[in-house]
Short mmCIF file of C-alpha atoms in Angstrom, two decimals:
data_model
loop_
_atom_site.label_atom_id
_atom_site.label_comp_id
_atom_site.label_asym_id
_atom_site.label_seq_id
_atom_site.Cartn_x
_atom_site.Cartn_y
_atom_site.Cartn_z
CA ALA A 1 0.00 0.00 0.00
CA GLN A 2 1.19 3.49 -0.73
CA SER A 3 1.91 5.96 2.05
CA VAL A 4 3.29 9.46 2.48
CA THR A 5 5.06 10.94 5.48
CA GLN A 6 5.61 14.60 6.11
CA PRO A 7 7.87 14.64 9.18
CA ASP A 8 7.37 18.31 10.04
CA ILE A 9 3.92 19.27 11.33
CA HIS A 10 4.82 22.93 11.76
CA ILE A 11 7.58 25.06 10.29
CA THR A 12 8.25 28.73 10.90
CA VAL A 13 10.53 30.73 8.63
CA SER A 14 11.30 34.40 8.32
CA GLU A 15 10.10 36.27 5.27
CA GLY A 16 12.82 36.20 2.62
CA ALA A 17 14.42 33.05 4.00
CA SER A 18 14.62 29.81 2.06
CA LEU A 19 12.22 26.96 2.66
CA GLU A 20 12.37 23.20 2.40
CA LEU A 21 9.42 20.97 3.26
CA ARG A 22 10.13 17.27 3.53
CA CYS A 23 8.13 14.44 2.03
CA ASN A 24 8.87 10.72 2.06
CA TYR A 25 6.74 8.22 0.21
CA SER A 26 6.30 4.50 -0.03
CA TYR A 27 5.12 3.02 -3.30
CA GLY A 28 5.96 -0.15 -5.15
CA ALA A 29 6.47 1.33 -8.58
CA THR A 30 7.46 4.65 -10.07
CA PRO A 31 5.17 7.06 -8.27
CA TYR A 32 3.20 10.02 -9.40
CA LEU A 33 3.99 12.73 -6.86
CA PHE A 34 2.25 15.99 -6.14
CA TRP A 35 2.47 18.97 -3.84
CA TYR A 36 -0.68 20.88 -2.93
CA VAL A 37 -1.21 24.00 -0.85
CA GLN A 38 -4.28 24.80 1.22
CA SER A 39 -5.06 28.23 2.62
CA PRO A 40 -7.48 28.47 5.55
CA GLY A 41 -11.03 27.68 4.52
CA GLN A 42 -10.00 26.83 0.99
CA GLY A 43 -9.61 23.77 -1.17
CA LEU A 44 -6.30 22.41 -2.38
CA GLN A 45 -4.27 24.09 -5.09
CA LEU A 46 -1.79 22.07 -7.12
CA LEU A 47 1.74 23.49 -6.88
CA LEU A 48 3.62 20.94 -8.96
CA LYS A 49 3.79 17.31 -10.00
CA TYR A 50 6.35 14.67 -10.90
CA PHE A 51 5.70 11.82 -13.29
CA SER A 52 9.01 10.95 -14.89
CA GLY A 53 12.03 12.52 -16.51
CA ASP A 54 13.86 15.44 -14.97
CA THR A 55 13.94 14.92 -11.22
CA LEU A 56 13.80 18.66 -10.50
CA VAL A 57 10.37 20.03 -11.27
CA GLN A 58 9.23 23.61 -11.28
CA GLY A 59 5.84 24.70 -10.11
CA ILE A 60 3.76 27.77 -9.58
CA LYS A 61 4.51 30.59 -7.14
CA GLY A 62 8.28 29.99 -7.38
CA PHE A 63 8.21 26.52 -5.85
CA GLU A 64 10.29 23.57 -6.99
CA ALA A 65 10.65 19.98 -5.84
CA GLU A 66 13.27 17.32 -6.30
CA PHE A 67 12.51 13.65 -6.69
CA LYS A 68 15.14 11.36 -5.17
CA ARG A 69 14.35 7.73 -5.79
CA SER A 70 17.18 6.44 -3.58
CA GLN A 71 15.77 8.34 -0.61
CA SER A 72 12.08 7.92 -1.52
CA SER A 73 11.77 11.66 -1.09
CA PHE A 74 10.10 14.53 -2.89
CA ASN A 75 11.02 17.67 -0.98
CA LEU A 76 9.51 21.04 -1.78
CA ARG A 77 11.71 24.11 -1.86
CA LYS A 78 11.44 27.84 -2.34
CA PRO A 79 14.45 30.17 -2.32
CA SER A 80 12.72 33.16 -0.74
CA VAL A 81 9.48 32.89 1.21
CA HIS A 82 6.79 35.57 1.09
CA TRP A 83 4.25 36.23 3.83
CA SER A 84 1.51 35.05 1.47
CA ASP A 85 3.08 31.57 1.43
CA ALA A 86 1.77 30.92 4.93
CA ALA A 87 -0.57 27.95 4.50
CA GLU A 88 -0.68 24.19 4.88
CA TYR A 89 1.24 22.08 2.39
CA PHE A 90 0.40 18.54 1.43
CA CYS A 91 2.48 15.99 -0.39
CA ALA A 92 0.59 13.23 -2.20
CA VAL A 93 1.29 10.09 -4.15
CA GLY A 94 -0.99 8.90 -6.92
CA ALA A 95 -1.54 5.33 -8.02
CA ASN A 96 -0.72 4.50 -11.62
CA ASN A 97 -4.02 2.89 -12.33
CA ALA A 98 -7.49 4.09 -13.07
CA GLY A 99 -9.44 5.50 -10.20
CA ASN A 100 -7.19 8.42 -9.44
CA MET A 101 -6.76 7.83 -5.73
CA LEU A 102 -4.33 10.22 -4.06
CA THR A 103 -2.74 9.29 -0.76
CA PHE A 104 -1.82 12.38 1.22
CA GLY A 105 0.71 13.07 3.90
CA GLY A 106 -0.41 14.66 7.13
CA GLY A 107 0.53 18.12 5.97
CA THR A 108 3.03 20.76 7.10
CA ARG A 109 1.74 24.07 8.38
CA LEU A 110 4.01 26.91 7.34
CA MET A 111 4.13 30.13 9.32
CA VAL A 112 6.06 33.14 8.03
CA LYS A 113 7.57 35.67 10.41
CA PRO A 114 7.82 39.27 9.21
CA LYS B 1 -12.61 28.19 -17.54
CA ALA B 2 -14.61 27.89 -14.33
CA GLY B 3 -13.14 25.79 -11.56
CA VAL B 4 -14.67 23.00 -9.53
CA THR B 5 -17.73 24.15 -7.65
CA GLN B 6 -19.26 22.57 -4.60
CA THR B 7 -22.59 23.23 -2.98
CA PRO B 8 -23.46 23.94 -0.32
CA ARG B 9 -20.34 25.43 1.23
CA TYR B 10 -21.56 24.95 4.79
CA LEU B 11 -24.03 22.54 6.28
CA ILE B 12 -25.21 21.75 9.79
CA LYS B 13 -27.04 18.51 10.37
CA THR B 14 -28.23 16.49 13.32
CA ARG B 15 -26.99 13.01 14.15
CA GLY B 16 -29.08 10.38 12.37
CA GLN B 17 -30.03 12.60 9.47
CA GLN B 18 -28.74 12.20 5.94
CA VAL B 19 -27.03 14.72 3.70
CA THR B 20 -26.31 15.17 0.01
CA LEU B 21 -23.37 17.19 -1.27
CA SER B 22 -22.94 18.31 -4.85
CA CYS B 23 -19.91 18.80 -7.07
CA SER B 24 -19.66 20.29 -10.55
CA PRO B 25 -16.34 19.47 -12.23
CA ILE B 26 -14.36 21.61 -14.62
CA SER B 27 -15.93 21.58 -18.05
CA GLY B 28 -14.62 18.61 -20.04
CA HIS B 29 -13.41 16.69 -17.02
CA ARG B 30 -14.97 13.28 -16.72
CA SER B 31 -13.52 12.01 -13.47
CA VAL B 32 -14.71 13.18 -10.07
CA SER B 33 -13.14 12.11 -6.80
CA TRP B 34 -14.26 12.81 -3.26
CA TYR B 35 -12.10 13.23 -0.17
CA GLN B 36 -12.82 13.72 3.50
CA GLN B 37 -10.59 16.01 5.51
CA THR B 38 -10.57 15.94 9.31
CA PRO B 39 -8.02 17.16 11.86
CA GLY B 40 -7.53 13.65 13.20
CA GLN B 41 -7.42 11.56 10.03
CA GLY B 42 -6.23 14.11 7.52
CA LEU B 43 -7.21 13.77 3.88
CA GLN B 44 -8.77 10.45 2.99
CA PHE B 45 -10.04 9.19 -0.34
CA LEU B 46 -13.73 8.32 -0.44
CA PHE B 47 -14.44 7.28 -4.03
CA GLU B 48 -13.97 8.14 -7.68
CA TYR B 49 -16.46 8.22 -10.53
CA PHE B 50 -15.87 8.17 -14.25
CA SER B 51 -18.61 8.03 -16.87
CA GLU B 52 -21.23 7.45 -14.20
CA THR B 53 -19.37 4.42 -12.82
CA GLN B 54 -17.63 4.12 -9.50
CA ARG B 55 -14.14 2.87 -10.29
CA ASN B 56 -12.45 3.13 -6.95
CA LYS B 57 -13.51 3.27 -3.35
CA GLY B 58 -11.72 4.09 -0.14
CA ASN B 59 -12.14 2.48 3.23
CA PHE B 60 -15.38 4.06 4.37
CA PRO B 61 -18.60 2.43 5.58
CA GLY B 62 -21.54 1.89 3.28
CA ARG B 63 -23.26 4.95 4.72
CA PHE B 64 -21.09 6.92 2.32
CA SER B 65 -22.25 6.66 -1.25
CA GLY B 66 -22.09 8.67 -4.41
CA ARG B 67 -23.17 8.91 -7.96
CA GLN B 68 -22.28 10.70 -11.14
CA PHE B 69 -24.59 12.06 -13.77
CA SER B 70 -24.19 12.08 -17.55
CA ASN B 71 -22.92 15.67 -17.44
CA SER B 72 -20.16 14.52 -15.02
CA ARG B 73 -21.66 16.32 -12.05
CA SER B 74 -21.44 14.23 -8.94
CA GLU B 75 -23.20 13.94 -5.64
CA MET B 76 -22.21 12.18 -2.48
CA ASN B 77 -24.62 11.09 0.19
CA VAL B 78 -24.04 10.26 3.82
CA SER B 79 -26.86 8.49 5.61
CA THR B 80 -27.42 8.12 9.33
CA LEU B 81 -24.97 10.86 10.18
CA GLU B 82 -22.60 10.40 13.10
CA LEU B 83 -20.70 13.06 15.01
CA GLY B 84 -17.49 11.74 13.48
CA ASP B 85 -18.73 12.61 10.00
CA SER B 86 -18.09 16.27 10.74
CA ALA B 87 -15.44 17.21 8.21
CA LEU B 88 -14.52 19.19 5.14
CA TYR B 89 -15.59 17.23 2.09
CA LEU B 90 -13.54 18.00 -0.99
CA CYS B 91 -14.33 17.17 -4.54
CA ALA B 92 -11.67 16.99 -7.25
CA SER B 93 -12.01 16.67 -10.99
CA SER B 94 -9.61 15.47 -13.65
CA LEU B 95 -9.78 14.69 -17.33
CA TRP B 96 -9.58 10.91 -17.35
CA GLY B 97 -8.95 9.88 -13.76
CA ILE B 98 -5.90 7.85 -14.62
CA GLY B 99 -2.60 7.74 -12.85
CA GLY B 100 -0.86 11.04 -12.95
CA ASP B 101 -3.86 13.05 -14.04
CA GLU B 102 -3.87 16.46 -12.41
CA GLN B 103 -6.70 16.76 -9.97
CA TYR B 104 -8.29 20.12 -9.37
CA PHE B 105 -10.05 20.62 -6.08
CA GLY B 106 -13.12 22.59 -5.20
CA PRO B 107 -13.41 24.78 -2.10
CA GLY B 108 -15.13 22.03 -0.15
CA THR B 109 -18.31 21.61 1.85
CA ARG B 110 -17.92 22.03 5.60
CA LEU B 111 -20.31 19.57 7.29
CA THR B 112 -21.00 19.89 10.98
CA VAL B 113 -22.98 17.13 12.70
CA THR B 114 -24.51 18.00 16.07
#
């Protein structure tokens, strides 16, 4: 069965500082990996995805993520955080069959200090 | 292009009642998935529909059911509501509902069971 672990429940960074959110997954084959962001009271917005090919993927809002098969990781990074990035971030793995089920990690809540 | 819409946005029901939630996918998308989000369990997959057929189902009791109409709109129903059903219910749509398809989420329906 697939699973996703986000080891950090809360992270606080200063505005302008760099950010890295950790994600580890377990899946028997090549995974489909996603990062979503959720602002309070909102649904989930897709930041980026990895299917195959280049292991460094670029997303919206200046985010990027790197897929490392040897470490079963898909960490999200941003070089300079803005106050508007404060939100909850979810890593997810998708099954490579029909039915589209995403398995989510527990989420990391990001707080940004001015 | 309009995003995924969900109605109603907020709902308060009494234990034992039933509830129906509605989801309109992005135009052209044929797959609709439903997720439950709670503070304790996080984001959990309920089921997925494609061309009016349920193709995948998560680990939820039979009180949770759904359907999809010919225009791809979907409804989910929860019968005999329990206090633990209080959650944010999120709907996501994608083109084909196959592995790797990008899923776009609606804002959710916040259900409170008293």
